[in-house]
Short mmCIF file of C-alpha atoms and ligand atoms in Angstrom, two decimals:
data_model
loop_
_atom_site.label_atom_id
_atom_site.label_comp_id
_atom_site.label_asym_id
_atom_site.label_seq_id
_atom_site.Cartn_x
_atom_site.Cartn_y
_atom_site.Cartn_z
CA MET X 464 155.42 144.67 54.40
CA THR X 465 153.08 142.03 56.21
CA VAL X 466 151.42 141.71 59.60
CA MET X 467 154.35 139.91 61.02
CA GLN X 468 156.83 141.56 59.57
CA THR X 469 155.41 144.70 60.95
CA SER X 470 155.30 142.80 64.48
CA LEU X 471 158.57 141.37 64.34
CA LYS X 472 159.98 145.04 64.22
CA GLN X 473 158.75 146.33 67.11
CA LEU X 474 160.41 145.65 70.40
CA PRO X 475 158.17 142.71 72.06
CA ARG X 476 155.62 144.00 74.08
CA ASP X 477 157.59 142.59 77.70
CA LEU X 478 160.53 144.93 77.48
CA ASP X 479 160.49 148.28 78.69
CA GLN X 480 161.74 150.68 76.37
CA ASN X 481 163.24 152.75 79.26
CA ARG X 482 165.76 150.42 80.56
CA LEU X 483 166.90 148.31 77.44
CA PRO X 484 170.56 148.27 77.49
CA ARG X 485 172.66 151.29 75.88
CA HIS X 486 175.48 149.36 74.44
CA VAL X 487 175.71 145.27 74.04
CA ALA X 488 178.53 143.36 72.95
CA VAL X 489 178.42 139.85 71.39
CA ILE X 490 181.03 137.21 71.59
CA MET X 491 179.51 135.77 68.73
CA ASP X 492 181.15 132.15 69.56
CA GLY X 493 180.04 128.16 67.97
CA ASN X 494 180.67 128.91 64.40
CA GLY X 495 182.89 125.68 63.70
CA ARG X 496 180.31 123.52 66.22
CA TRP X 497 177.20 124.51 64.46
CA ALA X 498 178.87 123.79 60.72
CA LYS X 499 180.24 120.25 62.15
CA ARG X 500 176.56 119.44 63.67
CA GLN X 501 175.44 119.69 59.96
CA GLY X 502 178.27 117.88 58.79
CA LEU X 503 179.35 121.05 57.29
CA PRO X 504 183.00 121.73 56.85
CA ARG X 505 183.64 124.83 59.62
CA ILE X 506 183.68 127.68 57.39
CA MET X 507 179.89 127.44 56.34
CA GLY X 508 179.47 128.42 59.83
CA HIS X 509 181.44 131.64 59.89
CA HIS X 510 179.41 132.49 56.13
CA ARG X 511 176.07 131.70 58.74
CA GLY X 512 177.50 133.53 61.19
CA VAL X 513 177.83 137.00 59.11
CA ASP X 514 173.78 136.48 58.26
CA ALA X 515 173.33 135.80 62.30
CA LEU X 516 175.72 139.32 62.55
CA LYS X 517 173.60 141.07 60.47
CA ASN X 518 169.84 140.40 61.34
CA LEU X 519 171.36 141.52 65.20
CA LEU X 520 172.39 144.68 63.87
CA ARG X 521 169.11 144.62 62.00
CA CYS X 522 167.26 144.41 65.22
CA CYS X 523 169.27 146.50 67.25
CA ASP X 524 168.04 149.01 65.38
CA ASP X 525 165.03 147.96 65.09
CA TRP X 526 164.35 148.09 69.12
CA GLY X 527 165.84 150.98 69.54
CA ILE X 528 169.16 149.52 70.51
CA LYS X 529 172.05 152.74 70.87
CA ALA X 530 175.40 150.50 70.35
CA LEU X 531 175.89 147.02 69.23
CA THR X 532 179.79 145.31 69.59
CA ALA X 533 180.86 142.61 68.24
CA TYR X 534 183.75 140.35 68.29
CA ALA X 535 184.80 139.11 64.87
CA PHE X 536 188.48 138.14 65.43
CA SER X 537 190.64 138.18 68.55
CA THR X 538 194.60 138.20 68.53
CA GLU X 539 194.54 134.45 69.30
CA ASN X 540 192.74 133.60 66.45
CA TRP X 541 195.61 133.51 64.33
CA GLY X 542 197.24 130.76 65.83
CA ARG X 543 194.01 128.83 63.54
CA PRO X 544 194.81 126.93 60.34
CA LEU X 545 195.92 129.16 57.73
CA GLU X 546 193.01 128.48 55.47
CA GLU X 547 190.99 129.30 58.00
CA VAL X 548 192.12 132.75 58.64
CA GLU X 549 192.52 133.31 54.96
CA PHE X 550 188.76 132.70 54.59
CA LEU X 551 187.75 134.75 57.86
CA MET X 552 190.02 137.79 56.24
CA THR X 553 188.56 137.41 52.80
CA LEU X 554 184.87 136.74 54.12
CA PHE X 555 185.15 139.80 56.57
CA GLU X 556 186.65 141.89 53.18
CA LEU X 557 183.62 140.57 51.00
CA VAL X 558 181.01 141.50 53.70
CA LEU X 559 181.79 144.80 54.21
CA ARG X 560 182.38 146.08 50.78
CA ARG X 561 178.58 143.93 50.15
CA GLU X 562 176.64 145.77 53.19
CA LEU X 563 178.12 149.28 52.62
CA GLN X 564 175.43 150.52 50.98
CA GLU X 565 172.74 148.99 53.14
CA MET X 566 174.99 150.70 56.09
CA MET X 567 174.78 153.46 54.94
CA ALA X 568 170.36 153.50 54.01
CA GLU X 569 170.11 152.50 57.51
CA ASN X 570 172.32 155.40 59.47
CA VAL X 571 175.44 153.16 60.67
CA ARG X 572 177.87 154.49 62.00
CA ILE X 573 180.78 151.19 61.55
CA GLN X 574 183.89 151.07 63.39
CA PHE X 575 186.41 148.85 63.69
CA VAL X 576 188.91 148.07 66.72
CA GLY X 577 192.13 146.54 67.43
CA ASN X 578 195.32 146.05 65.89
CA LEU X 579 194.36 146.57 62.49
CA THR X 580 197.72 147.61 60.58
CA ALA X 581 198.54 143.69 60.60
CA LEU X 582 195.46 143.10 58.40
CA PRO X 583 195.81 142.32 54.75
CA GLN X 584 196.10 145.94 52.90
CA SER X 585 192.85 145.54 50.93
CA LEU X 586 191.03 144.69 53.93
CA GLN X 587 192.08 147.76 55.17
CA ALA X 588 191.05 149.72 52.47
CA GLU X 589 187.87 148.64 52.61
CA ILE X 590 188.09 149.08 56.78
CA GLU X 591 189.12 152.12 56.33
CA ARG X 592 186.69 153.38 53.42
CA SER X 593 183.83 152.01 55.34
CA MET X 594 184.97 154.16 58.79
CA GLN X 595 184.53 157.43 56.22
CA ASP X 596 181.61 157.19 54.97
CA THR X 597 179.59 156.01 57.20
CA GLN X 598 181.47 158.40 60.49
CA HIS X 599 178.71 160.93 59.77
CA ASN X 600 175.68 158.99 60.77
CA THR X 601 174.05 158.98 63.37
CA GLY X 602 172.22 156.34 63.95
CA LEU X 603 173.15 152.88 65.68
CA GLN X 604 177.33 152.59 66.47
CA PHE X 605 178.56 149.38 65.25
CA THR X 606 182.02 148.58 66.32
CA VAL X 607 183.64 145.30 65.02
CA ALA X 608 186.06 143.98 66.76
CA THR X 609 188.71 142.31 64.13
CA ASN X 610 192.46 141.33 65.51
CA TYR X 611 191.03 142.77 69.26
CA GLY X 612 192.54 141.27 72.22
CA GLY X 613 192.12 143.25 75.37
CA ARG X 614 195.49 142.62 76.99
CA GLN X 615 197.16 144.16 73.72
CA GLU X 616 195.11 147.29 73.98
CA ILE X 617 195.58 147.78 77.65
CA LEU X 618 199.15 147.69 76.29
CA GLN X 619 199.30 149.90 73.83
CA ALA X 620 197.10 152.95 76.24
CA CYS X 621 200.15 152.24 78.34
CA ARG X 622 202.12 152.84 76.53
CA ALA X 623 200.86 156.18 74.81
CA ILE X 624 199.81 157.54 77.95
CA ALA X 625 203.99 156.88 79.22
CA THR X 626 205.73 158.85 76.26
CA GLU X 627 202.96 161.93 77.35
CA VAL X 628 204.57 161.42 80.44
CA GLN X 629 207.68 160.82 80.03
CA GLN X 630 207.35 163.82 77.20
CA GLY X 631 206.01 165.96 80.13
CA ASN X 632 202.55 166.67 78.32
CA LEU X 633 200.65 164.79 81.83
CA GLN X 634 201.75 164.18 85.22
CA PRO X 635 201.41 160.29 86.50
CA ASP X 636 198.18 161.94 89.32
CA GLU X 637 196.55 162.68 86.12
CA ILE X 638 195.73 159.48 85.11
CA ASP X 639 192.95 158.36 86.29
CA GLU X 640 190.38 156.06 84.96
CA ALA X 641 188.16 158.72 83.01
CA LEU X 642 192.13 159.65 81.18
CA PHE X 643 192.78 155.41 80.58
CA SER X 644 189.76 155.28 78.89
CA ARG X 645 190.17 158.21 76.43
CA HIS X 646 193.14 156.05 75.06
CA LEU X 647 191.71 152.19 74.22
CA TYR X 648 189.62 151.94 70.76
CA THR X 649 186.98 152.64 72.82
CA ALA X 650 187.00 155.57 73.80
CA ASN X 651 183.96 156.97 71.82
CA VAL X 652 181.37 154.56 73.24
CA SER X 653 180.15 153.78 76.81
CA ASP X 654 181.13 150.80 77.96
CA PRO X 655 178.99 147.65 77.05
CA ASP X 656 175.53 147.30 79.77
CA LEU X 657 175.04 143.58 78.57
CA LEU X 658 177.64 141.08 77.17
CA ILE X 659 176.31 138.14 75.78
CA ARG X 660 178.15 134.75 74.14
CA THR X 661 177.11 131.83 72.33
CA SER X 662 178.04 128.84 72.60
CA GLY X 663 177.60 127.76 76.00
CA GLU X 664 181.94 128.46 76.81
CA MET X 665 182.10 130.68 80.41
CA ARG X 666 184.93 133.21 79.25
CA LEU X 667 185.74 136.80 78.08
CA SER X 668 188.80 135.57 75.46
CA ASN X 669 190.41 138.53 76.12
CA PHE X 670 187.62 140.56 75.01
CA LEU X 671 186.63 144.15 76.18
CA LEU X 672 188.63 143.73 79.86
CA TRP X 673 189.10 147.21 80.61
CA GLN X 674 185.61 147.95 79.77
CA MET X 675 183.44 145.14 80.94
CA ALA X 676 183.79 145.89 85.09
CA TYR X 677 180.04 146.03 85.48
CA ALA X 678 178.83 144.15 82.63
CA GLU X 679 175.53 141.94 83.00
CA LEU X 680 177.07 138.96 81.45
CA TYR X 681 174.35 136.43 79.49
CA ILE X 682 175.60 133.04 78.06
CA THR X 683 173.95 130.75 75.76
CA ASP X 684 174.23 127.36 75.47
CA VAL X 685 173.03 128.37 71.17
CA LEU X 686 175.15 127.88 68.98
CA TRP X 687 175.95 132.03 67.09
CA PRO X 688 174.15 131.16 63.21
CA ASP X 689 171.32 130.25 65.43
CA PHE X 690 171.26 132.97 67.75
CA ASP X 691 168.37 135.34 66.40
CA ARG X 692 166.10 137.67 67.13
CA SER X 693 163.70 135.66 69.18
CA GLU X 694 167.12 134.58 71.21
CA PHE X 695 167.87 137.86 71.57
CA HIS X 696 164.09 138.94 73.16
CA ARG X 697 165.07 136.16 75.59
CA ALA X 698 168.92 137.27 76.43
CA LEU X 699 166.88 141.13 76.77
CA CYS X 700 164.60 139.74 79.18
CA ALA X 701 167.21 138.20 80.68
CA TYR X 702 168.65 141.60 81.10
CA GLN X 703 165.36 143.36 82.39
CA ARG X 704 165.30 141.13 85.63
CA ARG X 705 168.85 141.52 86.72
CA GLU X 706 169.36 144.16 89.51
CA ARG X 707 172.93 146.26 88.65
CA ARG X 708 173.99 147.73 91.76
CA PHE X 709 177.93 148.64 90.75
CA GLY X 710 178.66 147.81 94.71
CA LYS X 711 175.77 149.47 95.97
CA VAL X 712 173.24 148.12 98.13
C1 IPE L 972 183.05 131.75 66.18
O1 IPE L 972 182.74 130.78 66.22
C2 IPE L 972 184.03 132.68 65.16
C3 IPE L 972 185.15 133.41 65.32
C4 IPE L 972 186.02 132.86 66.23
C5 IPE L 972 186.20 133.69 64.20
P1 IPE L 972 184.30 129.12 65.60
O2 IPE L 972 184.96 129.52 64.79
O3 IPE L 972 185.12 129.74 67.39
O4 IPE L 972 183.26 128.01 66.47
P2 IPE L 972 184.23 126.98 67.62
O5 IPE L 972 184.25 127.69 68.76
O6 IPE L 972 185.17 126.08 66.76
O7 IPE L 972 182.71 125.93 67.59
C1 IPE L 973 186.27 134.17 71.11
O1 IPE L 973 185.81 133.38 70.09
C2 IPE L 973 186.26 135.22 69.44
C3 IPE L 973 185.80 135.02 68.28
C4 IPE L 973 184.50 134.83 69.16
C5 IPE L 973 186.46 136.04 67.33
P1 IPE L 973 187.17 131.59 70.23
O2 IPE L 973 186.52 130.42 70.06
O3 IPE L 973 187.78 131.98 69.88
O4 IPE L 973 187.23 132.21 71.51
P2 IPE L 973 188.19 130.49 72.82
O5 IPE L 973 188.76 130.12 72.37
O6 IPE L 973 186.88 129.10 72.76
O7 IPE L 973 188.64 131.10 74.30
MG1 MG L 974 185.34 129.50 69.46
#
């Protein structure tokens, strides 16, 4: 390994190891615009977007970040042209099949959140396999939000809780924030500390609405396929300059 490669693997010296975000969430936006700028079809942007995600995953692993959540497909993205939706579903499946071995080798635990039952059967099977194979891995917790919508997630939690109340297993006054959080898809992962959104859009687009209550927001004009280690470094520097008050003084 070259000196250059070794140094890239180390946490940059201007970052404080003890004040890294535990959990980073990303809205990977701007694939289409990236492709358009290169005079390529949108799908090429999605291809390159996968590479950017792989690099970010490795970077989190190298730099000691414990959890990464990526928004891959929203409940609203079904409204895109059919060819694009079909391309994305096929891409997810291919990538998952291709990358599983490497994720195993890197001790990554992958999980998918969202309404998975609406996804193509073959993709569901691949998702199931990847979650099962990696479930005992103890390294980075990698969550992929696929057919995910924050409002839909909150509604399914409400339904599950209402059913428990109806069956007499729960009293309404027992419903608190901790109980509600346990009914969300993200029950086993802490709330994100840092949300990164690329391509300059200043909105949440229905991502982790409940969990984002106190996340630090970092929005960059960089388009997702161009989001690399040095951009991530920039985001982490910005995060470490923030003062997280959580409503206190
Ligand atoms: C994000 O890039 C990828 C997905 C939503 C799947 P976009 O496809 O939204 O790219 P833009 O926003 O059109 O540039
Ligand atoms: C958000 O990006 C969803 C994902 C990145 C998967 P969109 O491109 O769908 O968001 P809007 O439409 O600009 O809000
Ligand atoms: Mg977009």
